[in-house]
mmCIF file of C-alpha atoms in Angstrom:
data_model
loop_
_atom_site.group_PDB
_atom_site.id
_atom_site.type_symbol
_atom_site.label_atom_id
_atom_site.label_comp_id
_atom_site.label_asym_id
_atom_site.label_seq_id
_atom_site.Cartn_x
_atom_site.Cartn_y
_atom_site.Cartn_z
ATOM 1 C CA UNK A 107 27.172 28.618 -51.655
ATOM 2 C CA UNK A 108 25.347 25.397 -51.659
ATOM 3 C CA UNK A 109 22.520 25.211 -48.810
ATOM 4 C CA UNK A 110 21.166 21.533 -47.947
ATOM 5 C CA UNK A 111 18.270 20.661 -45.325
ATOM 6 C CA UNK A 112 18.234 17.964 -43.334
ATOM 7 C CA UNK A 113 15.261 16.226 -42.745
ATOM 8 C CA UNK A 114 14.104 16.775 -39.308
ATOM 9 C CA UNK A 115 14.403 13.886 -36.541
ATOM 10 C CA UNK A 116 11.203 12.402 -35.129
ATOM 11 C CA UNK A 117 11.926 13.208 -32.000
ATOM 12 C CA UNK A 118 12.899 17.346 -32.919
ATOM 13 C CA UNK A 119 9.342 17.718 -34.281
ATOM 14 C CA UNK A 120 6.446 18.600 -32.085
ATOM 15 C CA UNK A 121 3.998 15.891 -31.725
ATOM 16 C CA UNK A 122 1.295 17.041 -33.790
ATOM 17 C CA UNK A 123 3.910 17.082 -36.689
ATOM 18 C CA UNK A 124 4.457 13.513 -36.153
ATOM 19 C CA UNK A 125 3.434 10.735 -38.630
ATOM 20 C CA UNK A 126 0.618 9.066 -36.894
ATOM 21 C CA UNK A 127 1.211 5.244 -36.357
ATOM 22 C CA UNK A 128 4.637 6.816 -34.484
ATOM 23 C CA UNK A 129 2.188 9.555 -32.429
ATOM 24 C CA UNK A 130 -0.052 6.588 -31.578
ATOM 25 C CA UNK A 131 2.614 4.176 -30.158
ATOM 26 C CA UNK A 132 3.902 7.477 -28.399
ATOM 27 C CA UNK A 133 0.021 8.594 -27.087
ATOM 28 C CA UNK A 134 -0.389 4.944 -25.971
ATOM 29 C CA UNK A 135 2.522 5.055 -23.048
ATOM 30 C CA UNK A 136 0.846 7.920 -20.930
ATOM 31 C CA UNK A 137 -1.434 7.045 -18.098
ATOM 32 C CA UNK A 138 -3.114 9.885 -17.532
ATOM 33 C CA UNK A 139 -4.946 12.739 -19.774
ATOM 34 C CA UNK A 140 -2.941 15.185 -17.642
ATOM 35 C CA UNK A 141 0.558 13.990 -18.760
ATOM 36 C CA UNK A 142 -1.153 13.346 -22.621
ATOM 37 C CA UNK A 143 -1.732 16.946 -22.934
ATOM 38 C CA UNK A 144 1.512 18.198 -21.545
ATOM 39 C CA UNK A 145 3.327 16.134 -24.164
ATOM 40 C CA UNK A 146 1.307 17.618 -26.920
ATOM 41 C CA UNK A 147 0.963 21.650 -25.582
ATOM 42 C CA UNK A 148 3.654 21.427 -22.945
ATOM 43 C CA UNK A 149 3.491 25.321 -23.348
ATOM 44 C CA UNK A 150 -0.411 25.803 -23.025
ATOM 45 C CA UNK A 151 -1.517 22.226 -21.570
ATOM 46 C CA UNK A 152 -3.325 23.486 -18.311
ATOM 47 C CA UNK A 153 -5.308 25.604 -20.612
ATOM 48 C CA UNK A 154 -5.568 22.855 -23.043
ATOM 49 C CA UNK A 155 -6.951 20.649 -20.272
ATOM 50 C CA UNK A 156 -9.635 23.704 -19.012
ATOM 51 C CA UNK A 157 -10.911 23.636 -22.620
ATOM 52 C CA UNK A 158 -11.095 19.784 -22.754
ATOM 53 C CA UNK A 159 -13.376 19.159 -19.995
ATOM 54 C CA UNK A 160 -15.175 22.773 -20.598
ATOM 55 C CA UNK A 161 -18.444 22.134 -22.388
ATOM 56 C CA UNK A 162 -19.556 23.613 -25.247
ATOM 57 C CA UNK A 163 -23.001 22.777 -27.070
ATOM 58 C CA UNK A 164 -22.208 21.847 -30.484
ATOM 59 C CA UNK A 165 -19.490 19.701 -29.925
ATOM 60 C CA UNK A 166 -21.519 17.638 -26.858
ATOM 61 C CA UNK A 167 -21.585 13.842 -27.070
ATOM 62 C CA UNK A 168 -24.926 11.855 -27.000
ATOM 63 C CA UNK A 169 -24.008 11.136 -23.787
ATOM 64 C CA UNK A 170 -24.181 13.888 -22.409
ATOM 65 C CA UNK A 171 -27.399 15.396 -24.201
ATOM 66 C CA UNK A 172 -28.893 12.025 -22.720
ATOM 67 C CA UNK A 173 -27.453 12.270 -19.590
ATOM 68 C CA UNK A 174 -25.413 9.210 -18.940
ATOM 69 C CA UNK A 175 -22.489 10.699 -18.196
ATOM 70 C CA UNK A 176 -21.375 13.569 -15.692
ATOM 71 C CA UNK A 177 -19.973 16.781 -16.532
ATOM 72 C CA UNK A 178 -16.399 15.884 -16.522
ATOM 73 C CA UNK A 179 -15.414 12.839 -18.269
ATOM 74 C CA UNK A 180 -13.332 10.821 -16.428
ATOM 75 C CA UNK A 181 -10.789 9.406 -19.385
ATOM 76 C CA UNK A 182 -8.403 8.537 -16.282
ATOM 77 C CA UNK A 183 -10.673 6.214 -14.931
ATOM 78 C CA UNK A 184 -11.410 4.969 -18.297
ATOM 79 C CA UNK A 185 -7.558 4.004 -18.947
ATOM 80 C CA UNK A 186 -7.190 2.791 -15.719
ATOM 81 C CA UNK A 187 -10.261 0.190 -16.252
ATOM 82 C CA UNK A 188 -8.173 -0.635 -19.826
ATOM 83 C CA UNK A 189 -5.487 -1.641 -17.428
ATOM 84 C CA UNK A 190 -6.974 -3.340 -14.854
ATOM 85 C CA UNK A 191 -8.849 -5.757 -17.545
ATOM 86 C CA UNK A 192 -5.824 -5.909 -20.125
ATOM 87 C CA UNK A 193 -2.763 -8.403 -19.783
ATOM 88 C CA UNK A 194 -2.443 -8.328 -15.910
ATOM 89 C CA UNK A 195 -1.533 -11.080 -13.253
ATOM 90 C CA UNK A 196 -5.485 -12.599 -12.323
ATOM 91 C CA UNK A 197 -6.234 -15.790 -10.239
ATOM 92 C CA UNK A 198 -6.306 -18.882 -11.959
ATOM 93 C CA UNK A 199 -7.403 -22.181 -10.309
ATOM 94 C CA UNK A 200 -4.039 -24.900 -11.157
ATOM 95 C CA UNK A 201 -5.116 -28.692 -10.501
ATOM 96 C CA UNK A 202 -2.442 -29.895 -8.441
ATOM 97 C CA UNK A 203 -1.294 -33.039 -10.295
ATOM 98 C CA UNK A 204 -1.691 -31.246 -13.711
ATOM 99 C CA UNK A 205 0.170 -28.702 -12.229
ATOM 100 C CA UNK A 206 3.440 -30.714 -10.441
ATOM 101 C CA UNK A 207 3.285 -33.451 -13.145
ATOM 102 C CA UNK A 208 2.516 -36.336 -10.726
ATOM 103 C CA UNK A 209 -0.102 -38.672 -11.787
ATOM 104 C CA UNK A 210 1.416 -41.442 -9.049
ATOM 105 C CA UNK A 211 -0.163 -39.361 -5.945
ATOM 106 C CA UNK A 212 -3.378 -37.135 -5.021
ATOM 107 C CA UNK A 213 -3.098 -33.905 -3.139
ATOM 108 C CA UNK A 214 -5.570 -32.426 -1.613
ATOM 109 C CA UNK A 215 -7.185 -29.495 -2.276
ATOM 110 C CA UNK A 216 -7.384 -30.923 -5.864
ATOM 111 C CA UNK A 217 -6.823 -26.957 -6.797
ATOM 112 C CA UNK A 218 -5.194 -24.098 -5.862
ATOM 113 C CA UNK A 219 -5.319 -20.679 -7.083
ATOM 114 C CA UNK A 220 -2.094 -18.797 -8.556
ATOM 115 C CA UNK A 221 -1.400 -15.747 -10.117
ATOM 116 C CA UNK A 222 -0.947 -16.222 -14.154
ATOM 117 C CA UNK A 223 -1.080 -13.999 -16.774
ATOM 118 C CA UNK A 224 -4.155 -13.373 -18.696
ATOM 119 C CA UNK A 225 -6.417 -10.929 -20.212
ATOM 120 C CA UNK A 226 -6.290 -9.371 -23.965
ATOM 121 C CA UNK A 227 -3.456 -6.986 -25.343
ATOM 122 C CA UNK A 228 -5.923 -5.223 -27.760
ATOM 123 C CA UNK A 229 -3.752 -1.976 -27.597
ATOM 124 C CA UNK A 230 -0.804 -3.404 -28.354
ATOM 125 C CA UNK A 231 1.787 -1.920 -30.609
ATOM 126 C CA UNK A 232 1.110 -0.989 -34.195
ATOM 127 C CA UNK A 233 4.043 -2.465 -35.948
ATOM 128 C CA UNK A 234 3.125 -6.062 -34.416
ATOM 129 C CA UNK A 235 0.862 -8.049 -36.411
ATOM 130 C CA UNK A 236 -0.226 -9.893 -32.972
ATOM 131 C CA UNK A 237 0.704 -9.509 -29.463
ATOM 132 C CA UNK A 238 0.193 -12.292 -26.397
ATOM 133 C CA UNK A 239 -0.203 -11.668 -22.729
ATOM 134 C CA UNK A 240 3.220 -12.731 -21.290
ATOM 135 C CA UNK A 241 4.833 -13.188 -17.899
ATOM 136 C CA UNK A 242 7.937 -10.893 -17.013
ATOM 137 C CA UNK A 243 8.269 -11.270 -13.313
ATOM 138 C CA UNK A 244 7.839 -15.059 -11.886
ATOM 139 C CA UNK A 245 8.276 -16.121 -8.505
ATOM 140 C CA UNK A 246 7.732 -19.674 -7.082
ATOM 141 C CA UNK A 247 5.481 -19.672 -4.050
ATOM 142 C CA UNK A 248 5.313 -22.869 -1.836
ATOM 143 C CA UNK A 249 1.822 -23.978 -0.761
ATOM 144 C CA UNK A 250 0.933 -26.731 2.230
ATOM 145 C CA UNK A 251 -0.993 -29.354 0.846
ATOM 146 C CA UNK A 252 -2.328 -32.779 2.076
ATOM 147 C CA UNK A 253 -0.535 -35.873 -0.070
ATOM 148 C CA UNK A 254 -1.825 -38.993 -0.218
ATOM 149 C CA UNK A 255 0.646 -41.902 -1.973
ATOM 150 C CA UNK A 256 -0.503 -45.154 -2.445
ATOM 151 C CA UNK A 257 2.063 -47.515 0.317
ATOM 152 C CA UNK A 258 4.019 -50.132 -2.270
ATOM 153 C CA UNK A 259 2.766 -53.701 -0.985
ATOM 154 C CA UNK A 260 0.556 -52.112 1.831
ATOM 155 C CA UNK A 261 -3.047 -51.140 1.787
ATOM 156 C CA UNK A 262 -4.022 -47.957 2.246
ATOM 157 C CA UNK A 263 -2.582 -44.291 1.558
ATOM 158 C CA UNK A 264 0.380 -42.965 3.021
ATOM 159 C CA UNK A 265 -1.082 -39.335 4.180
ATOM 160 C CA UNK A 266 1.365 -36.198 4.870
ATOM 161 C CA UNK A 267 1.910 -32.789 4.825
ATOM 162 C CA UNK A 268 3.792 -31.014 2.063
ATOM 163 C CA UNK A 269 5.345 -27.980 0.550
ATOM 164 C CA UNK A 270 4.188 -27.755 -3.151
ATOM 165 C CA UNK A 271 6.103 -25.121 -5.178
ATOM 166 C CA UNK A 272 3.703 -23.287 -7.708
ATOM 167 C CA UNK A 273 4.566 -20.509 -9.906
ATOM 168 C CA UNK A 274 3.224 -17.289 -10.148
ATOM 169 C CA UNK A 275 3.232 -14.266 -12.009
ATOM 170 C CA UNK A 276 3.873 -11.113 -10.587
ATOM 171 C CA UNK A 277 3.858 -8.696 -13.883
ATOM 172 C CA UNK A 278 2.531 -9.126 -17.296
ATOM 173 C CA UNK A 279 3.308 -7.578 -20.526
ATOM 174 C CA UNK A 280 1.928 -7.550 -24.397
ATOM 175 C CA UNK A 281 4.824 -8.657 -26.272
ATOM 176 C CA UNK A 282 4.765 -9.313 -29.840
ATOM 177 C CA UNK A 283 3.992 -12.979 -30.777
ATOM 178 C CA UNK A 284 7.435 -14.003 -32.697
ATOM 179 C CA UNK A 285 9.577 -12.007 -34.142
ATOM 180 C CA UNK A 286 7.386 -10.342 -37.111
ATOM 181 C CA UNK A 287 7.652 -6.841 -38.173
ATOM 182 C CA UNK A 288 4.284 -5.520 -39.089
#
């Protein structure tokens, strides 16, 4: 009788068995340490979590022998400071003719500020060589600005109210920058 094993699929294996650049890009989707250690113990992860956050001596950080930090580290707040400061919609101040294209009038404010996309993608995946900040959700917002045209033949500016559209970014993602496998 012949017997033949079949490698085991990725996603059968627990995650500690997992090779590591594939644990890593799985690690980085979870927002908080809570729902981390439930993927890796989902069995034991309340007690994984006690023992996390319980301190013991020998394996103490400098900063907590020093005292800089309080008794619980707060990795949630850390990864949500990541977030906050990573590739996420931020105001950005547009000049107005730059913006619409129109060198033949003046608006005024000169500037206005929109939501773009900005910020690094440090953690981005491991099989991209190099990741940009990208919009994924852009909507057009109209803004009331003064306009001031030079009158053809006529001195003076012809002055009036008007609806600008500007876009701006409502979500932001790290996508890799072409189409390279790393």
């Amino acid at each position: 009788l012949q017997h033949h094993t079949e490698a085991p699929s990725p996603s059968s294996l627990p995650p500690s068995a997992l090779p590591l650049d594939v644990l890593n890009n799985a690690v980085a989707g979870f927002s908080t340490v809570e729902e981390l250690i439930r993927y890796l113990e989902p069995d034991r992860w309340q007690l994984d979590l006690e023992d996390l956050y319980r301190p013991t001596w020998q394996l103490l950080g400098k900063a907590y022998i020093h005292g800089r930090k309080s008794r619980v580290v707060d990795l949630n707040l850390l990864k949500e400071e990541v977030r906050l400061y990573s590739c996420t919609p931020r105001n950005f101040s547009v000049s107005l003719r730059e913006e619409l294209k129109r060198t033949d009038t003046i608006f005024w404010p000169l500037c206005l500020l929109v939501k773009r996309c900005g910020g690094n993608c440090a953690c981005c995946h491991q099989s991209c060589n190099e990741c940009q900040c990208v919009p994924t959700k852009v909507t057009k917002k109209y803004h009331e600005v003064l306009q001031l045209k030079p009158r053809i033949g006529v001195r003076g500016l012809h002055k009036s109210l008007t609806d600008v559209p500007l876009e701006h970014h409502e979500e932001c993602d790290c996508v890799c920058k072409g189409n390279t496998e790393g």
